[in-house]
mmCIF file of C-alpha atoms in Angstrom:
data_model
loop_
_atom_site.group_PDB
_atom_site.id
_atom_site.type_symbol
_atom_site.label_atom_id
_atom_site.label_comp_id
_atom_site.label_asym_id
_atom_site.label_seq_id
_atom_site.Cartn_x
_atom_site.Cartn_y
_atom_site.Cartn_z
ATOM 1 C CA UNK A 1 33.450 32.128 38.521
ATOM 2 C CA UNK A 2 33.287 28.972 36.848
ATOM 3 C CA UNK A 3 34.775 25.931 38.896
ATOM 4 C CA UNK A 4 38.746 25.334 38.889
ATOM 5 C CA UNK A 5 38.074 22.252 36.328
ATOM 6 C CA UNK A 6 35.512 23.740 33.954
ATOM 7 C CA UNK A 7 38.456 26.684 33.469
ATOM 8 C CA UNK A 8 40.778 24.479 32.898
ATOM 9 C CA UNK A 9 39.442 22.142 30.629
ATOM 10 C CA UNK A 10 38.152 25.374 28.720
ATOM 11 C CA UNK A 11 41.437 26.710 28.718
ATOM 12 C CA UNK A 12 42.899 23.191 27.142
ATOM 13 C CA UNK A 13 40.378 23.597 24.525
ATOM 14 C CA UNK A 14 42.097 27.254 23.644
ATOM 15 C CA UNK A 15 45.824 25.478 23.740
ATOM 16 C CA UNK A 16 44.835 22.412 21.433
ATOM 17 C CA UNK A 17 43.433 24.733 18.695
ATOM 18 C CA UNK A 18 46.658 26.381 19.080
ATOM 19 C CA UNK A 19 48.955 23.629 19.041
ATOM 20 C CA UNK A 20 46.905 22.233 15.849
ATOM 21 C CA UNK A 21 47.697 25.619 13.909
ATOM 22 C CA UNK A 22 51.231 25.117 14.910
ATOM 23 C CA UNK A 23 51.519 21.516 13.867
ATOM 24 C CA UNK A 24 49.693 22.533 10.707
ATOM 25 C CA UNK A 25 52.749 25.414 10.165
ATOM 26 C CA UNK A 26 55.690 23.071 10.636
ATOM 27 C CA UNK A 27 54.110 20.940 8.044
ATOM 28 C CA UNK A 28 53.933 23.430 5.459
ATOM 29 C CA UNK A 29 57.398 24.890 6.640
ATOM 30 C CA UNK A 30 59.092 21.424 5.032
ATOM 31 C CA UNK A 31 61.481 22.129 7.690
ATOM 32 C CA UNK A 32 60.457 18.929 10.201
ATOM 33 C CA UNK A 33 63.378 19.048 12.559
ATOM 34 C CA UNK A 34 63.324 14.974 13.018
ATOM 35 C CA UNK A 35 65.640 13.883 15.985
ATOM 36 C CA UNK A 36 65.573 10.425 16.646
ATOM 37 C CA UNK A 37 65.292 9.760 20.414
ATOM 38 C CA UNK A 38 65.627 6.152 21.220
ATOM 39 C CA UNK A 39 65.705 4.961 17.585
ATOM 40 C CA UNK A 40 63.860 4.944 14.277
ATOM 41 C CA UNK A 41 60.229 4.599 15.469
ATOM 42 C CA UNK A 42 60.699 7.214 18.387
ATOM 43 C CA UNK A 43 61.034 10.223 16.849
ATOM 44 C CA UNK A 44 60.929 14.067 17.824
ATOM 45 C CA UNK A 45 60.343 17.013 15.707
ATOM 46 C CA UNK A 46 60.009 20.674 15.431
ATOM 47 C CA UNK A 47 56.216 20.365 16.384
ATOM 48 C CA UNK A 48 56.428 18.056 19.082
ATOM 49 C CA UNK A 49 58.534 20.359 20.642
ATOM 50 C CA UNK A 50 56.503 23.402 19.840
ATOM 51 C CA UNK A 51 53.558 22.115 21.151
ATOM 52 C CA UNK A 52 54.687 20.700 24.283
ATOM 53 C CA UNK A 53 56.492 24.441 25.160
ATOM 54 C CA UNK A 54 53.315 26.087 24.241
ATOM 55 C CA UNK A 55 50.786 23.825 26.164
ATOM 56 C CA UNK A 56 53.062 23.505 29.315
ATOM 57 C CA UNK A 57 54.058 27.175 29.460
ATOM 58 C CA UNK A 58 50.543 28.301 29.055
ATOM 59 C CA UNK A 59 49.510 26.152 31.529
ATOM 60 C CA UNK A 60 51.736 26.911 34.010
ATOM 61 C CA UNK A 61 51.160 30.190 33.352
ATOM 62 C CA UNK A 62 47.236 30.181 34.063
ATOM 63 C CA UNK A 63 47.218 27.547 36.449
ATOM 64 C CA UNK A 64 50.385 27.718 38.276
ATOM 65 C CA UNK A 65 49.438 25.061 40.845
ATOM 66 C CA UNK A 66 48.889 22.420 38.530
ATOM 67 C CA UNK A 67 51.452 19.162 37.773
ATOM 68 C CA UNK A 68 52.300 19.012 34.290
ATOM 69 C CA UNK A 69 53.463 16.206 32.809
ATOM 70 C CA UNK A 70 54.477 16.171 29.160
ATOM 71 C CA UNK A 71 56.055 13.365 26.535
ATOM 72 C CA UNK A 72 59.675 15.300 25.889
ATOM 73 C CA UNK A 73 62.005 16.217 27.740
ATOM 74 C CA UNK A 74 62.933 19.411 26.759
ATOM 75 C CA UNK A 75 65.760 22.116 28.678
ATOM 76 C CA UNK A 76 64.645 25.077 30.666
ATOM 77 C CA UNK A 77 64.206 27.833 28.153
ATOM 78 C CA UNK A 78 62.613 31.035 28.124
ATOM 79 C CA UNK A 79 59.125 30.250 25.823
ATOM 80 C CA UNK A 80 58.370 32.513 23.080
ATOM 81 C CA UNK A 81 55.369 35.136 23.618
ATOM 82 C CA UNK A 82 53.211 34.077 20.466
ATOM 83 C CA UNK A 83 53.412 30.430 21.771
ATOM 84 C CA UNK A 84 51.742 31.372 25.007
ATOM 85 C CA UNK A 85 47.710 30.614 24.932
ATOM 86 C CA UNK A 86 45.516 32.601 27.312
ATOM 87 C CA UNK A 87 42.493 32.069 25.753
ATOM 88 C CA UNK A 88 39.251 29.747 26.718
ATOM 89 C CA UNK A 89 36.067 28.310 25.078
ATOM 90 C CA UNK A 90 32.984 29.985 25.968
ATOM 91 C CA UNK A 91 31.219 26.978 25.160
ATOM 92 C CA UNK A 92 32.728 25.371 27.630
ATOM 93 C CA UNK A 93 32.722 28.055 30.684
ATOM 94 C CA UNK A 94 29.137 27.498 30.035
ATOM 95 C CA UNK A 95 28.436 24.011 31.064
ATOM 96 C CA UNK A 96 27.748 22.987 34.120
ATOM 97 C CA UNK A 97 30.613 21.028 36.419
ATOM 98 C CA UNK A 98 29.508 17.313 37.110
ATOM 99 C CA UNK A 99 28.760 17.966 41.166
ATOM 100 C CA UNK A 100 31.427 15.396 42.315
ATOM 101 C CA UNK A 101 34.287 17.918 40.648
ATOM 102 C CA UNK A 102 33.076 21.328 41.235
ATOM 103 C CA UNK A 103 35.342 21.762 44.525
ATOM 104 C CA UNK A 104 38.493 20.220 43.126
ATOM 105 C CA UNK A 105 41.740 22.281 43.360
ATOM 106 C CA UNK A 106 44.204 23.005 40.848
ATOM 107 C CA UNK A 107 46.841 20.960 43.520
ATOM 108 C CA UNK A 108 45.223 18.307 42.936
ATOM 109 C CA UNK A 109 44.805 17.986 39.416
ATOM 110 C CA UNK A 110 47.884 16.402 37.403
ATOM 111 C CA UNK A 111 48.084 17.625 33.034
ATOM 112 C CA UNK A 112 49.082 14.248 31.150
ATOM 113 C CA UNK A 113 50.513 16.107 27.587
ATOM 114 C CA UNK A 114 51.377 14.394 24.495
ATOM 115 C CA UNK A 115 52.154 17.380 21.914
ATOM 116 C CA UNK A 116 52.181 15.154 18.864
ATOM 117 C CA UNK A 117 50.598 11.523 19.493
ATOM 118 C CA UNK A 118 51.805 9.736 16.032
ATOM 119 C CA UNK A 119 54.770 11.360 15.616
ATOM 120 C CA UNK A 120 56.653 8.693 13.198
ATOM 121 C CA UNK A 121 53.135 8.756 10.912
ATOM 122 C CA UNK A 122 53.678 12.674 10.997
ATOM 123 C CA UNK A 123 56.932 12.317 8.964
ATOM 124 C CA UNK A 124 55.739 9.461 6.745
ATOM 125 C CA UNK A 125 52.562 11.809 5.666
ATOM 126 C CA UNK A 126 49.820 9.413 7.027
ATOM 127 C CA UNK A 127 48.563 13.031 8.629
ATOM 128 C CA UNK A 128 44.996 12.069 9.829
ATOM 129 C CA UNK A 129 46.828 9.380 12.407
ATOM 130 C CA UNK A 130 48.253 12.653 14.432
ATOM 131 C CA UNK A 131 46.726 14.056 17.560
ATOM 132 C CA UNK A 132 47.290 16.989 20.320
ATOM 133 C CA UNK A 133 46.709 15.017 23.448
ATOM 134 C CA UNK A 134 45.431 16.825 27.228
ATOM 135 C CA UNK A 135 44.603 14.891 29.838
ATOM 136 C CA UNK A 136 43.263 15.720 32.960
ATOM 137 C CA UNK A 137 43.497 13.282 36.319
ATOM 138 C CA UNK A 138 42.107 13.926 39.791
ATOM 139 C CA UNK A 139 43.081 10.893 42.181
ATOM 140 C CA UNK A 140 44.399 8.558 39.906
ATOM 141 C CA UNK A 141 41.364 9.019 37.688
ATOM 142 C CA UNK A 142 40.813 10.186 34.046
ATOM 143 C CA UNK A 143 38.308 12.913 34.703
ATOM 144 C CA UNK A 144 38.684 15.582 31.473
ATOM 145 C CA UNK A 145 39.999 14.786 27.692
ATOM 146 C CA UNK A 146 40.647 17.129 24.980
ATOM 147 C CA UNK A 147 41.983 15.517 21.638
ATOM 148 C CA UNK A 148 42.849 17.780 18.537
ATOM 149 C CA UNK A 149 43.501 16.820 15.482
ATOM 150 C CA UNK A 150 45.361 18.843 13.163
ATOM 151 C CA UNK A 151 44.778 17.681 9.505
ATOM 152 C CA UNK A 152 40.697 16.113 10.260
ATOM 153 C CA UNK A 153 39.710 16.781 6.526
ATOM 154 C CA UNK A 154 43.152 17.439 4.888
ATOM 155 C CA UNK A 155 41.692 14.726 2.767
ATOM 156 C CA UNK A 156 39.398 16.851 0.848
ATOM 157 C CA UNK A 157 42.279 19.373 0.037
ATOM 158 C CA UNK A 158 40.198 21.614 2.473
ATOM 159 C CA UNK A 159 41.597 25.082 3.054
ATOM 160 C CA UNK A 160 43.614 25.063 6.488
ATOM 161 C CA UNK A 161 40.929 26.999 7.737
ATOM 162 C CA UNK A 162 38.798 24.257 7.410
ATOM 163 C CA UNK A 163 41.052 21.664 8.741
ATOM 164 C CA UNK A 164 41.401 20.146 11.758
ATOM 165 C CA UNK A 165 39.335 19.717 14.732
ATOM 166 C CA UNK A 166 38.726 19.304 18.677
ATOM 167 C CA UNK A 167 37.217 16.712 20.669
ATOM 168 C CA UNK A 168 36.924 17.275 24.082
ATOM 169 C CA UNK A 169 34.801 14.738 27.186
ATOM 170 C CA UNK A 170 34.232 14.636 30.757
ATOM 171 C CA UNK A 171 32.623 11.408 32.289
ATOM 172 C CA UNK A 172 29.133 12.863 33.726
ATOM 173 C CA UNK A 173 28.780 15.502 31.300
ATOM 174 C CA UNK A 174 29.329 14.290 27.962
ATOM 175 C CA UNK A 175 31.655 14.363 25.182
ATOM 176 C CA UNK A 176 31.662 16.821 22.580
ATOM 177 C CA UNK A 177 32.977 17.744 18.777
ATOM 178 C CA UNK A 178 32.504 14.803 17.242
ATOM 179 C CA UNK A 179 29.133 12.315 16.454
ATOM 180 C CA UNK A 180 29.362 9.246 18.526
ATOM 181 C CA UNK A 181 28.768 6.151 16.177
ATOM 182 C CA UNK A 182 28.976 2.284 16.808
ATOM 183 C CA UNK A 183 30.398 -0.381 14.758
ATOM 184 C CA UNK A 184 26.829 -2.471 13.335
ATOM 185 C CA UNK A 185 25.670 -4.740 15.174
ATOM 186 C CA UNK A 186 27.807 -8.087 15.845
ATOM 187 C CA UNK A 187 31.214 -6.977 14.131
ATOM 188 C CA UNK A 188 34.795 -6.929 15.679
ATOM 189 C CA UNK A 189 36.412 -4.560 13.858
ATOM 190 C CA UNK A 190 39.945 -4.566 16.259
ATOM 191 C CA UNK A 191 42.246 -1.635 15.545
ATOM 192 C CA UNK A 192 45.815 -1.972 16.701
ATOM 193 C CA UNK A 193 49.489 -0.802 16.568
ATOM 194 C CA UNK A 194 50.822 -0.070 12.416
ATOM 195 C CA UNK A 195 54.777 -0.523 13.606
ATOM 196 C CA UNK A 196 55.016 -1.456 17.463
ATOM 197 C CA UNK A 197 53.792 -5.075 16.663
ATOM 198 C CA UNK A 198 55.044 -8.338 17.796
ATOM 199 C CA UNK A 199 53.681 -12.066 18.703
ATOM 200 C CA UNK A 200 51.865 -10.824 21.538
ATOM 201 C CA UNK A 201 50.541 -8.732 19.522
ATOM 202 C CA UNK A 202 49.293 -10.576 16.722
ATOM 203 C CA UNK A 203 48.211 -13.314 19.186
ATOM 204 C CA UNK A 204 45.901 -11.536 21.150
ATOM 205 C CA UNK A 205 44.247 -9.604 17.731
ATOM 206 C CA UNK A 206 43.586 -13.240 16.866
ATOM 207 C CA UNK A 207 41.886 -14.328 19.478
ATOM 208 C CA UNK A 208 39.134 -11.688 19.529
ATOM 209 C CA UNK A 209 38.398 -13.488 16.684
ATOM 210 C CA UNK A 210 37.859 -10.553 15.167
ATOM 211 C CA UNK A 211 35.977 -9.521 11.630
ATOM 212 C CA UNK A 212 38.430 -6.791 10.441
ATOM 213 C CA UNK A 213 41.949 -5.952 11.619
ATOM 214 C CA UNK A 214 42.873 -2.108 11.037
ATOM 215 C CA UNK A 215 46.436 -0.779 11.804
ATOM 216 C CA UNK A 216 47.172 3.221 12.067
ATOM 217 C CA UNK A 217 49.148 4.991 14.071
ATOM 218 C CA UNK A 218 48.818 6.955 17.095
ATOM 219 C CA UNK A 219 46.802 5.497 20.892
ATOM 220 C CA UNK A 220 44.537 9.128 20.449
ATOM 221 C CA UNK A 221 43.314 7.946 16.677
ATOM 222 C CA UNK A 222 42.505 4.468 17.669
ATOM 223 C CA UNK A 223 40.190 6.012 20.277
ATOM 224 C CA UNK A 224 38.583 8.455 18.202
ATOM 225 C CA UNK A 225 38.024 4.811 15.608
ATOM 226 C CA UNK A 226 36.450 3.582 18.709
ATOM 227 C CA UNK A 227 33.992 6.390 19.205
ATOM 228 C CA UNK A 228 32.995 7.012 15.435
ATOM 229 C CA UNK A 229 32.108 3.161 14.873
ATOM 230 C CA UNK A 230 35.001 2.294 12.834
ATOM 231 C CA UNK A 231 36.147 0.038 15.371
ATOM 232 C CA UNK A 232 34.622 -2.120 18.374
ATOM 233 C CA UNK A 233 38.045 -2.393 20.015
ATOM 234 C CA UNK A 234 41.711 -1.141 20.404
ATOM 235 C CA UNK A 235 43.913 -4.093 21.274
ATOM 236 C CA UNK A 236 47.789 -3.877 22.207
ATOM 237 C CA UNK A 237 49.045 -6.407 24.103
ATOM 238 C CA UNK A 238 52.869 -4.906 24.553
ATOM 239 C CA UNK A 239 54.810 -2.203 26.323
ATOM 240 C CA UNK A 240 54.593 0.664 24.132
ATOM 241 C CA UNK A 241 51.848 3.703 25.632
ATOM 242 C CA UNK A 242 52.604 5.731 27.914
ATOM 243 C CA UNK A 243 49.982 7.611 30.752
ATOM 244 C CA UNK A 244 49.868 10.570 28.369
ATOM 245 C CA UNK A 245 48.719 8.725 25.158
ATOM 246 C CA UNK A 246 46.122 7.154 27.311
ATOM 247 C CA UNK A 247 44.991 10.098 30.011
ATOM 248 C CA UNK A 248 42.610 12.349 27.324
ATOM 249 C CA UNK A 249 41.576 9.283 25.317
ATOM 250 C CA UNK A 250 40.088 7.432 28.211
ATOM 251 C CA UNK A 251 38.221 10.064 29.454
ATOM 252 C CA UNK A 252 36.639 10.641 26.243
ATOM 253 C CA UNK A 253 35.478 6.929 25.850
ATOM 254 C CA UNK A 254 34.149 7.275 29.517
ATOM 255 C CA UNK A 255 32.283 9.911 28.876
ATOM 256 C CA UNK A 256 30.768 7.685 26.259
ATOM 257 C CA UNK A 257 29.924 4.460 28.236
ATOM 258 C CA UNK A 258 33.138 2.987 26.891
ATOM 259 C CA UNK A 259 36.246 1.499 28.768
ATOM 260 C CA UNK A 260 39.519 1.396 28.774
ATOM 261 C CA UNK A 261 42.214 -1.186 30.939
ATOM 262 C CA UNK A 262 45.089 -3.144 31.062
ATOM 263 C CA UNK A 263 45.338 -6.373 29.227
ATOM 264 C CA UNK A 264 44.443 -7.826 32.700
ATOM 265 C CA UNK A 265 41.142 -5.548 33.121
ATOM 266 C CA UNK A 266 42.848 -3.502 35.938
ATOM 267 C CA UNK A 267 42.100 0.541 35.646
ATOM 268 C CA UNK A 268 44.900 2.453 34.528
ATOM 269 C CA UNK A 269 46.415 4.980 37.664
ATOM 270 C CA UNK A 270 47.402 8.714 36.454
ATOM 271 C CA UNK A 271 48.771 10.025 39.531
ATOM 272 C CA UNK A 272 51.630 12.349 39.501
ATOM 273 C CA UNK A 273 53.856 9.880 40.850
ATOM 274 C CA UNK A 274 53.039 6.719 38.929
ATOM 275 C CA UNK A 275 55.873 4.952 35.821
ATOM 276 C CA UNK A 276 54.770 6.515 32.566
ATOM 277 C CA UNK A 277 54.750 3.481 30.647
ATOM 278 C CA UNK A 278 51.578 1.457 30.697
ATOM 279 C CA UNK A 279 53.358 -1.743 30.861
ATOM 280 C CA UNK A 280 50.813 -4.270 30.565
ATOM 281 C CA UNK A 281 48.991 -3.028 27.430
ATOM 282 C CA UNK A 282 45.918 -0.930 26.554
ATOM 283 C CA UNK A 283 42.586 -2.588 25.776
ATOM 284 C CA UNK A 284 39.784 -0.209 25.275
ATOM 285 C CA UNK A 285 36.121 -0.517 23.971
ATOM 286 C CA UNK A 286 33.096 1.120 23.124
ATOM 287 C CA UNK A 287 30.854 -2.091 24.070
ATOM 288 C CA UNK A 288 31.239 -5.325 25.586
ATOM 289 C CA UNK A 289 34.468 -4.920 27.025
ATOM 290 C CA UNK A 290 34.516 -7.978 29.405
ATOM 291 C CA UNK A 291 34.020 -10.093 25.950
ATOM 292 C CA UNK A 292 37.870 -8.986 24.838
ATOM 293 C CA UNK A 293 38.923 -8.978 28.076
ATOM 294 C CA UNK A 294 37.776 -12.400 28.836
ATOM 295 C CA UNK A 295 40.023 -13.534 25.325
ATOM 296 C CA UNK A 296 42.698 -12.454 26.358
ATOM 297 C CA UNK A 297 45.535 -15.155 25.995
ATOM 298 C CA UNK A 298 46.951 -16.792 29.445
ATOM 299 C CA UNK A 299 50.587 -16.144 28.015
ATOM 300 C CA UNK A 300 49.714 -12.814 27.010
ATOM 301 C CA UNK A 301 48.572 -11.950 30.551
ATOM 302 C CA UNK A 302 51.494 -13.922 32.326
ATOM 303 C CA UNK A 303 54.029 -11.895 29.982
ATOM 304 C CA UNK A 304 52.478 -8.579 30.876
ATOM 305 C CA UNK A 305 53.257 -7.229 34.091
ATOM 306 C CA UNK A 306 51.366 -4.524 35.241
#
């Protein structure tokens, strides 16, 4: 039987395809559900709600040892049947566990779940910024991502069949779904925040001194920028992420050679137990990371407390 990880990464792979279809079918239902939690730009609706029931139950369900941890706080209720996921990815039974995982148990693994990273761009239309986030963390450690996103392609008017997709990466095996790309040679292209922004913000995008500025929505489709050469970093120098916008993304870029930290360079922790928000800003890269890192304002650094 394949190794405790390698199932459930396999089996994540099974409940992001899922929870894509389902974000896909709210969208075309018109009927959103938008609840505003803490105000205007954090928002809940029908499909991040969905999602999370379906991912978490499904979980629990085939891994019952497991900590989930998931974005919204929803009440004990009994899930529906057709939202429960028991499938896996072949593909992915297949490969071999890096040797440094193969003995881990599911007690020891802690689920970081964002059901619908982007959730304000969802309701404004801007569909390609939205992602199905799964991380997986062994000792603090981003060791497993899978990212899905629901409307890759919805540009092209492609039949939902077509649309969407599923990245998935494991640092010491590889990442997968997607062709890994760099930015040409000698550009800083920094993609940041489109409506969490502020002066530390904007003063530590300015002094990467960068080529390009892009803002979009969503911590899962700066990352996915970041490994398809559209961007050389992702800098946001605020409160703002939380552990499970960061969890499936980082271990992704890992699996890639790339990096992501704090504003400070400090490795972010995803133990069960740790504060959710990640409150001294994400700074990730592809290449050169110690280059940002090093231009990082003093006031920017004194203002963010890890």
């Amino acid at each position: 039987m394949a190794p405790v990880l390698m199932r459930l990464v396999a089996s994540a792979y099974a409940m992001a395809e899922k929870a894509g279809a389902i974000v896909r079918r709210v969208l075309q239902s018109g009927e959103l559900g938008i609840v505003e939690k803490t105000g205007a730009n954090d928002l809940q609706t029908l499909a991040d709600r969905l999602v999370q029931q379906s991912i978490c139950a499904s979980l629990s369900k085939s891994f019952p040892k497991i900590t989930i941890i998931g974005e919204e706080d929803l009440p004990e209720e009994a899930v529906k049947e057709d939202l429960i996921e028991s499938g896996q990815s072949e593909d992915i039974l297949q490969k071999s566990c890096p040797a440094e995982y193969s003995a881990l148990k599911e007690e020891e693994l802690v689920v970081w779940v964002d059901p619908l990273d982007g959730t304000k761009e969802y309701t404004e239309g801007l569909l390609d910024h939205v992602t199905v986030l799964i991380g997986i963390a062994y000792g603090g450690k981003a060791i497993a991502g899978v990212i899905n996103q629901p409307f890759f392609n919805y540009q092209l008017g492609a039949e939902s069949a077509d649309m969407g997709r599923t990245l998935w990466g494991m640092p010491g095996l590889g990442a997968f779904g997607f062709e890994l790309q760099e930015v040409p040679d000698g550009r800083r292209i920094v993609t940041t925040t489109r409506s969490h922004s502020n002066k530390l913000v904007t003063d530590t995008v300015d002094a990467m001194e960068p080529h390009d500025v892009i803002r979009v929505g969503g911590a899962g489709n700066k990352i996915i920028q970041l490994v398809e050469g559209k961007a050389s970093a992702y800098v946001f120098a605020s409160l703002g992420t939380k552990k499970w916008d960061t969890c499936a993304p980082e271990a992704i870029l890992h699996a890639v050679g790339g990096k992501l930290t704090d504003m400070h360079g400090s490795a972010l922790c995803y133990d069960a137990n740790v504060k959710h928000m990640n409150s001294a800003g994400v700074l990730a890269t592809l290449r050169n990371h110690q280059y940002y890192a090093s231009r990082v304002p003093q006031s920017v650094l004194q203002a963010l407390k890890p």
